[in-house]
Structure formats: structure tokens, C-alpha cells
Amino acid sequence: MSEGARGQDVPVDVTMRRRTLVGVPGMPQVGEALEVRRARVEDARALASLLGSAFEGETWDAAGVEQELLCDPTVRAVLVVAAGRRLASTASLQVRPESPGSGWVRWVATDPSRRRKGLARAVVVGVLELAAQAGCMDAYLDTRTDRLAAIALYMQLGFEPLVAEDWEGGSAVSASHVVPREVWTRVAGALRS
């Protein structure tokens, strides 16, 4: 039984940071039948379906996707991996007015039937490339401690946990997502097992 199942380790929201956008890995191949491209307004319904299937307990609809992702001026790009009109993966770049030198990797989602095929890696790498092109110097993302596969991917792509004991504060990062080192120590243990 996992610690989470025993109630000792409830998943918490955490923030990770990539200190520089220099040296972003190259874009991986996603397969002949797939393409990495920017989302369009006509993708809103398919994007809502993808986000809803990837994030348990969240409800997305086309109007919400259009408003929150496709028409928000802080969201600079929404990338998708598409197979024709079907969407397999997505990630977005958000640049917030309070921290214009930092790109936020947001709404990373992959169709559960398409996971572990490098699709999330492709859209996250694409978002990091777009962040660098937009003049960002670093990148952040929020995730949850129970999303071990995602955390492993983010670490492979150069993201590091933000740890409360090392955090300087005063940035655009929510203090509620900066957790004690012991939380990340447990995550590291779970990643190794």
C-alpha cells in the first residue's frame, strides 16, 4: 500500500523551476502521423476533452478553454500534438505581467492512452523554446507530488524543485507551492522505488 493510500502523504501542489532557458533539449520526434503545432480556436472542444481526461476531477468545456487558454493575453502559446483533428497532448506558455522574464509551463496534459510516448516531452520542450524566443530567462511550473511521471520528465528537462529552505520569496511564485525539503525528499524516494 502506498503512503498516499494510508493517508500519511496527501498530494500537495508544488513548484519547480528551470533556472535558465539556455541548453533546452532538442525537440523529439513524435511520429509520422502526429504533428506539434499551435492550438487554434477550432481546437477548443478537443482541447477541453483532452484536459478533462488528463486532470481527474476537473471539468473543462470549449468556452472555458477559449477564455482561459486561447484568448488570455498572458498565454503566449498553446501547443498541441495532433493527429488530424484529434489532440494527443498539450502544454501552454504563460508570461505573467508581474514576472515578464519568467515563462510558466501550464496545462500540460496527455491523453491517458498516449502516455509514455514522448508527447509531453515534445510540447514542454516546445514551450521552453517559445519562452526563450519571448525573452524569458527562466521557467516555472506547478504540479502535484503524486504526479511522479511528470516530475521525472520535468527533472530530465532541467527543472528543479523549489524548496522552502532555499527560496528567497518575493518572486511571482505562490508561497503556498514552495514546500519543505522533506516533501521533496519523499518524492525523490518515490521516484527511486
PDB file of C-alpha atoms in Angstrom:
ATOM      1  CA  MET A   1       0.000   0.000   0.000  1.00  0.00           C
ATOM      2  CA  SER A   2       1.388   3.427  -0.912  1.00  0.00           C
ATOM      3  CA  GLU A   3       1.877   6.149   1.645  1.00  0.00           C
ATOM      4  CA  GLY A   4      -0.875   8.142  -0.037  1.00  0.00           C
ATOM      5  CA  ALA A   5      -3.275   5.226   0.389  1.00  0.00           C
ATOM      6  CA  ARG A   6      -2.522   5.154   4.119  1.00  0.00           C
ATOM      7  CA  GLY A   7      -3.253   8.873   4.331  1.00  0.00           C
ATOM      8  CA  GLN A   8       0.261   9.781   5.516  1.00  0.00           C
ATOM      9  CA  ASP A   9       1.301  11.576   2.348  1.00  0.00           C
ATOM     10  CA  VAL A  10      -1.542  13.575   0.833  1.00  0.00           C
ATOM     11  CA  PRO A  11      -0.555  15.026  -2.563  1.00  0.00           C
ATOM     12  CA  VAL A  12       0.337  18.711  -2.410  1.00  0.00           C
ATOM     13  CA  ASP A  13       0.830  21.382  -5.043  1.00  0.00           C
ATOM     14  CA  VAL A  14       4.478  22.193  -5.684  1.00  0.00           C
ATOM     15  CA  THR A  15       6.506  24.488  -7.932  1.00  0.00           C
ATOM     16  CA  MET A  16       9.550  23.619  -9.996  1.00  0.00           C
ATOM     17  CA  ARG A  17      11.992  25.972 -11.718  1.00  0.00           C
ATOM     18  CA  ARG A  18      14.360  25.741 -14.667  1.00  0.00           C
ATOM     19  CA  ARG A  19      16.993  28.368 -13.856  1.00  0.00           C
ATOM     20  CA  THR A  20      17.925  29.099 -17.469  1.00  0.00           C
ATOM     21  CA  LEU A  21      16.483  28.588 -20.913  1.00  0.00           C
ATOM     22  CA  VAL A  22      19.949  28.047 -22.356  1.00  0.00           C
ATOM     23  CA  GLY A  23      20.555  24.435 -23.338  1.00  0.00           C
ATOM     24  CA  VAL A  24      16.947  23.336 -23.760  1.00  0.00           C
ATOM     25  CA  PRO A  25      16.963  19.816 -25.230  1.00  0.00           C
ATOM     26  CA  GLY A  26      16.032  19.467 -28.895  1.00  0.00           C
ATOM     27  CA  MET A  27      12.500  18.716 -29.996  1.00  0.00           C
ATOM     28  CA  PRO A  28      11.925  14.941 -30.002  1.00  0.00           C
ATOM     29  CA  GLN A  29      10.244  13.166 -32.903  1.00  0.00           C
ATOM     30  CA  VAL A  30       6.576  12.433 -32.253  1.00  0.00           C
ATOM     31  CA  GLY A  31       5.869  10.053 -35.122  1.00  0.00           C
ATOM     32  CA  GLU A  32       4.860  10.413 -38.740  1.00  0.00           C
ATOM     33  CA  ALA A  33       1.121  10.592 -38.159  1.00  0.00           C
ATOM     34  CA  LEU A  34       1.489  13.323 -35.497  1.00  0.00           C
ATOM     35  CA  GLU A  35       2.417  16.978 -35.633  1.00  0.00           C
ATOM     36  CA  VAL A  36       3.370  19.530 -32.960  1.00  0.00           C
ATOM     37  CA  ARG A  37       1.591  22.809 -33.694  1.00  0.00           C
ATOM     38  CA  ARG A  38      -0.086  25.773 -32.055  1.00  0.00           C
ATOM     39  CA  ALA A  39      -3.687  25.259 -30.988  1.00  0.00           C
ATOM     40  CA  ARG A  40      -6.375  27.133 -32.870  1.00  0.00           C
ATOM     41  CA  VAL A  41      -9.775  28.361 -31.716  1.00  0.00           C
ATOM     42  CA  GLU A  42     -11.412  25.484 -33.587  1.00  0.00           C
ATOM     43  CA  ASP A  43      -9.434  23.101 -31.324  1.00  0.00           C
ATOM     44  CA  ALA A  44     -11.238  24.351 -28.188  1.00  0.00           C
ATOM     45  CA  ARG A  45     -13.660  21.408 -27.907  1.00  0.00           C
ATOM     46  CA  ALA A  46     -10.930  18.781 -28.484  1.00  0.00           C
ATOM     47  CA  LEU A  47      -8.635  20.624 -26.062  1.00  0.00           C
ATOM     48  CA  ALA A  48     -11.369  20.656 -23.405  1.00  0.00           C
ATOM     49  CA  SER A  49     -11.827  16.908 -23.854  1.00  0.00           C
ATOM     50  CA  LEU A  50      -8.064  16.287 -23.583  1.00  0.00           C
ATOM     51  CA  LEU A  51      -7.684  18.428 -20.451  1.00  0.00           C
ATOM     52  CA  GLY A  52     -10.740  16.813 -18.851  1.00  0.00           C
ATOM     53  CA  SER A  53      -9.402  13.300 -19.480  1.00  0.00           C
ATOM     54  CA  ALA A  54      -5.935  14.137 -18.169  1.00  0.00           C
ATOM     55  CA  PHE A  55      -6.916  16.017 -14.996  1.00  0.00           C
ATOM     56  CA  GLU A  56      -9.188  13.921 -12.821  1.00  0.00           C
ATOM     57  CA  GLY A  57     -11.855  15.891 -11.038  1.00  0.00           C
ATOM     58  CA  GLU A  58     -11.618  18.883 -13.376  1.00  0.00           C
ATOM     59  CA  THR A  59     -14.330  19.800 -15.832  1.00  0.00           C
ATOM     60  CA  TRP A  60     -13.367  21.661 -18.986  1.00  0.00           C
ATOM     61  CA  ASP A  61     -15.607  22.965 -21.757  1.00  0.00           C
ATOM     62  CA  ALA A  62     -14.848  24.662 -25.062  1.00  0.00           C
ATOM     63  CA  ALA A  63     -15.882  28.112 -23.818  1.00  0.00           C
ATOM     64  CA  GLY A  64     -13.641  27.815 -20.755  1.00  0.00           C
ATOM     65  CA  VAL A  65     -10.670  26.654 -22.845  1.00  0.00           C
ATOM     66  CA  GLU A  66     -11.214  29.514 -25.257  1.00  0.00           C
ATOM     67  CA  GLN A  67     -11.390  32.058 -22.420  1.00  0.00           C
ATOM     68  CA  GLU A  68      -8.647  30.642 -20.140  1.00  0.00           C
ATOM     69  CA  LEU A  69      -6.117  29.491 -22.724  1.00  0.00           C
ATOM     70  CA  LEU A  70      -6.772  30.712 -26.252  1.00  0.00           C
ATOM     71  CA  CYS A  71      -7.930  34.286 -25.560  1.00  0.00           C
ATOM     72  CA  ASP A  72      -5.959  35.171 -22.406  1.00  0.00           C
ATOM     73  CA  PRO A  73      -3.261  37.704 -23.369  1.00  0.00           C
ATOM     74  CA  THR A  74      -0.850  36.258 -20.776  1.00  0.00           C
ATOM     75  CA  VAL A  75      -0.992  32.868 -22.533  1.00  0.00           C
ATOM     76  CA  ARG A  76       1.514  33.354 -25.343  1.00  0.00           C
ATOM     77  CA  ALA A  77       1.072  29.932 -26.938  1.00  0.00           C
ATOM     78  CA  VAL A  78      -0.844  26.701 -26.591  1.00  0.00           C
ATOM     79  CA  LEU A  79       0.984  23.814 -28.228  1.00  0.00           C
ATOM     80  CA  VAL A  80      -0.656  20.526 -29.131  1.00  0.00           C
ATOM     81  CA  VAL A  81       0.390  17.202 -30.554  1.00  0.00           C
ATOM     82  CA  ALA A  82      -2.289  16.483 -33.128  1.00  0.00           C
ATOM     83  CA  ALA A  83      -3.301  13.506 -35.202  1.00  0.00           C
ATOM     84  CA  GLY A  84      -5.544  15.270 -37.655  1.00  0.00           C
ATOM     85  CA  ARG A  85      -8.312  16.849 -35.577  1.00  0.00           C
ATOM     86  CA  ARG A  86      -7.629  14.594 -32.560  1.00  0.00           C
ATOM     87  CA  LEU A  87      -5.348  16.019 -29.875  1.00  0.00           C
ATOM     88  CA  ALA A  88      -2.973  13.732 -28.000  1.00  0.00           C
ATOM     89  CA  SER A  89      -1.008  16.173 -25.808  1.00  0.00           C
ATOM     90  CA  THR A  90      -0.810  19.849 -24.905  1.00  0.00           C
ATOM     91  CA  ALA A  91       1.167  22.426 -22.923  1.00  0.00           C
ATOM     92  CA  SER A  92       0.951  26.204 -22.770  1.00  0.00           C
ATOM     93  CA  LEU A  93       3.304  29.128 -22.243  1.00  0.00           C
ATOM     94  CA  GLN A  94       2.095  31.830 -19.895  1.00  0.00           C
ATOM     95  CA  VAL A  95       4.072  35.018 -19.225  1.00  0.00           C
ATOM     96  CA  ARG A  96       2.645  36.905 -16.260  1.00  0.00           C
ATOM     97  CA  PRO A  97       2.843  40.705 -16.060  1.00  0.00           C
ATOM     98  CA  GLU A  98       4.385  40.578 -12.562  1.00  0.00           C
ATOM     99  CA  SER A  99       7.318  38.466 -13.839  1.00  0.00           C
ATOM    100  CA  PRO A 100       7.847  39.161 -17.554  1.00  0.00           C
ATOM    101  CA  GLY A 101      11.273  37.470 -17.547  1.00  0.00           C
ATOM    102  CA  SER A 102       9.825  34.112 -16.481  1.00  0.00           C
ATOM    103  CA  GLY A 103       7.854  31.683 -18.602  1.00  0.00           C
ATOM    104  CA  TRP A 104       5.297  29.436 -16.936  1.00  0.00           C
ATOM    105  CA  VAL A 105       4.698  25.983 -18.394  1.00  0.00           C
ATOM    106  CA  ARG A 106       0.980  25.440 -17.852  1.00  0.00           C
ATOM    107  CA  TRP A 107      -1.775  22.921 -18.567  1.00  0.00           C
ATOM    108  CA  VAL A 108       0.483  20.007 -19.516  1.00  0.00           C
ATOM    109  CA  ALA A 109      -1.799  17.106 -20.430  1.00  0.00           C
ATOM    110  CA  THR A 110      -1.551  13.919 -22.442  1.00  0.00           C
ATOM    111  CA  ASP A 111      -4.360  11.587 -23.417  1.00  0.00           C
ATOM    112  CA  PRO A 112      -4.088   8.688 -20.944  1.00  0.00           C
ATOM    113  CA  SER A 113      -3.956   6.182 -23.831  1.00  0.00           C
ATOM    114  CA  ARG A 114      -0.998   8.052 -25.374  1.00  0.00           C
ATOM    115  CA  ARG A 115       1.230   8.448 -22.310  1.00  0.00           C
ATOM    116  CA  ARG A 116       4.875   7.344 -22.213  1.00  0.00           C
ATOM    117  CA  LYS A 117       5.409   8.044 -25.906  1.00  0.00           C
ATOM    118  CA  GLY A 118       7.367  11.298 -25.618  1.00  0.00           C
ATOM    119  CA  LEU A 119       4.426  13.561 -26.427  1.00  0.00           C
ATOM    120  CA  ALA A 120       4.516  15.576 -23.185  1.00  0.00           C
ATOM    121  CA  ARG A 121       8.290  15.947 -23.639  1.00  0.00           C
ATOM    122  CA  ALA A 122       7.675  17.406 -27.113  1.00  0.00           C
ATOM    123  CA  VAL A 123       5.149  20.033 -26.016  1.00  0.00           C
ATOM    124  CA  VAL A 124       7.129  21.033 -22.900  1.00  0.00           C
ATOM    125  CA  VAL A 125      10.340  21.396 -24.953  1.00  0.00           C
ATOM    126  CA  GLY A 126       8.342  23.438 -27.472  1.00  0.00           C
ATOM    127  CA  VAL A 127       7.020  25.710 -24.715  1.00  0.00           C
ATOM    128  CA  LEU A 128      10.550  26.210 -23.327  1.00  0.00           C
ATOM    129  CA  GLU A 129      11.789  27.150 -26.813  1.00  0.00           C
ATOM    130  CA  LEU A 130       8.939  29.649 -27.189  1.00  0.00           C
ATOM    131  CA  ALA A 131       9.692  31.091 -23.737  1.00  0.00           C
ATOM    132  CA  ALA A 132      13.309  31.708 -24.772  1.00  0.00           C
ATOM    133  CA  GLN A 133      12.139  33.332 -28.034  1.00  0.00           C
ATOM    134  CA  ALA A 134       9.821  35.579 -25.965  1.00  0.00           C
ATOM    135  CA  GLY A 135      12.826  36.832 -23.957  1.00  0.00           C
ATOM    136  CA  CYS A 136      12.205  34.817 -20.812  1.00  0.00           C
ATOM    137  CA  MET A 137      15.284  33.969 -18.761  1.00  0.00           C
ATOM    138  CA  ASP A 138      13.886  31.057 -16.729  1.00  0.00           C
ATOM    139  CA  ALA A 139      10.785  28.891 -16.470  1.00  0.00           C
ATOM    140  CA  TYR A 140       8.464  27.672 -13.737  1.00  0.00           C
ATOM    141  CA  LEU A 141       5.692  25.139 -13.496  1.00  0.00           C
ATOM    142  CA  ASP A 142       3.267  23.896 -10.880  1.00  0.00           C
ATOM    143  CA  THR A 143       2.487  20.220 -10.402  1.00  0.00           C
ATOM    144  CA  ARG A 144       1.423  17.843  -7.642  1.00  0.00           C
ATOM    145  CA  THR A 145       3.598  15.472  -5.639  1.00  0.00           C
ATOM    146  CA  ASP A 146       1.615  12.420  -6.811  1.00  0.00           C
ATOM    147  CA  ARG A 147       2.374  13.102 -10.492  1.00  0.00           C
ATOM    148  CA  LEU A 148       5.630  11.153 -10.376  1.00  0.00           C
ATOM    149  CA  ALA A 149       5.958  10.520 -14.116  1.00  0.00           C
ATOM    150  CA  ALA A 150       5.504  14.227 -14.800  1.00  0.00           C
ATOM    151  CA  ILE A 151       8.019  15.201 -12.107  1.00  0.00           C
ATOM    152  CA  ALA A 152      10.552  12.736 -13.546  1.00  0.00           C
ATOM    153  CA  LEU A 153      10.079  14.279 -17.004  1.00  0.00           C
ATOM    154  CA  TYR A 154      10.426  17.825 -15.683  1.00  0.00           C
ATOM    155  CA  MET A 155      13.637  16.907 -13.872  1.00  0.00           C
ATOM    156  CA  GLN A 156      15.014  15.344 -17.075  1.00  0.00           C
ATOM    157  CA  LEU A 157      14.280  18.653 -18.789  1.00  0.00           C
ATOM    158  CA  GLY A 158      16.258  20.639 -16.202  1.00  0.00           C
ATOM    159  CA  PHE A 159      13.579  21.663 -13.708  1.00  0.00           C
ATOM    160  CA  GLU A 160      14.447  21.631 -10.010  1.00  0.00           C
ATOM    161  CA  PRO A 161      12.126  21.597  -7.007  1.00  0.00           C
ATOM    162  CA  LEU A 162      11.595  24.917  -5.253  1.00  0.00           C
ATOM    163  CA  VAL A 163      12.396  24.177  -1.627  1.00  0.00           C
ATOM    164  CA  ALA A 164      11.156  26.440   1.164  1.00  0.00           C
ATOM    165  CA  GLU A 165      14.512  26.458   2.962  1.00  0.00           C
ATOM    166  CA  ASP A 166      16.263  27.793  -0.190  1.00  0.00           C
ATOM    167  CA  TRP A 167      13.530  30.043  -1.564  1.00  0.00           C
ATOM    168  CA  GLU A 168      14.144  33.787  -1.438  1.00  0.00           C
ATOM    169  CA  GLY A 169      10.492  34.790  -1.756  1.00  0.00           C
ATOM    170  CA  GLY A 170       9.347  37.987  -3.346  1.00  0.00           C
ATOM    171  CA  SER A 171       9.010  36.404  -6.772  1.00  0.00           C
ATOM    172  CA  ALA A 172       5.869  35.613  -8.715  1.00  0.00           C
ATOM    173  CA  VAL A 173       5.766  32.140  -7.170  1.00  0.00           C
ATOM    174  CA  SER A 174       2.951  31.383  -4.753  1.00  0.00           C
ATOM    175  CA  ALA A 175       4.459  30.715  -1.331  1.00  0.00           C
ATOM    176  CA  SER A 176       1.832  28.010  -0.819  1.00  0.00           C
ATOM    177  CA  HIS A 177       3.506  25.909  -3.555  1.00  0.00           C
ATOM    178  CA  VAL A 178       7.008  26.165  -2.098  1.00  0.00           C
ATOM    179  CA  VAL A 179       7.258  23.209   0.241  1.00  0.00           C
ATOM    180  CA  PRO A 180       9.779  21.985   2.831  1.00  0.00           C
ATOM    181  CA  ARG A 181      12.720  19.864   1.692  1.00  0.00           C
ATOM    182  CA  GLU A 182      11.223  16.807   3.428  1.00  0.00           C
ATOM    183  CA  VAL A 183       8.334  16.801   0.917  1.00  0.00           C
ATOM    184  CA  TRP A 184      10.785  16.650  -1.986  1.00  0.00           C
ATOM    185  CA  THR A 185      12.832  14.005  -0.158  1.00  0.00           C
ATOM    186  CA  ARG A 186       9.716  11.788  -0.074  1.00  0.00           C
ATOM    187  CA  VAL A 187       9.055  12.491  -3.773  1.00  0.00           C
ATOM    188  CA  ALA A 188      12.670  11.546  -4.601  1.00  0.00           C
ATOM    189  CA  GLY A 189      12.236   8.298  -2.658  1.00  0.00           C
ATOM    190  CA  ALA A 190       9.036   7.500  -4.530  1.00  0.00           C
ATOM    191  CA  LEU A 191      10.778   8.196  -7.850  1.00  0.00           C
ATOM    192  CA  ARG A 192      13.560   5.737  -6.966  1.00  0.00           C
ATOM    193  CA  SER A 193      11.153   2.939  -5.963  1.00  0.00           C
TER     194      SER A 193
END
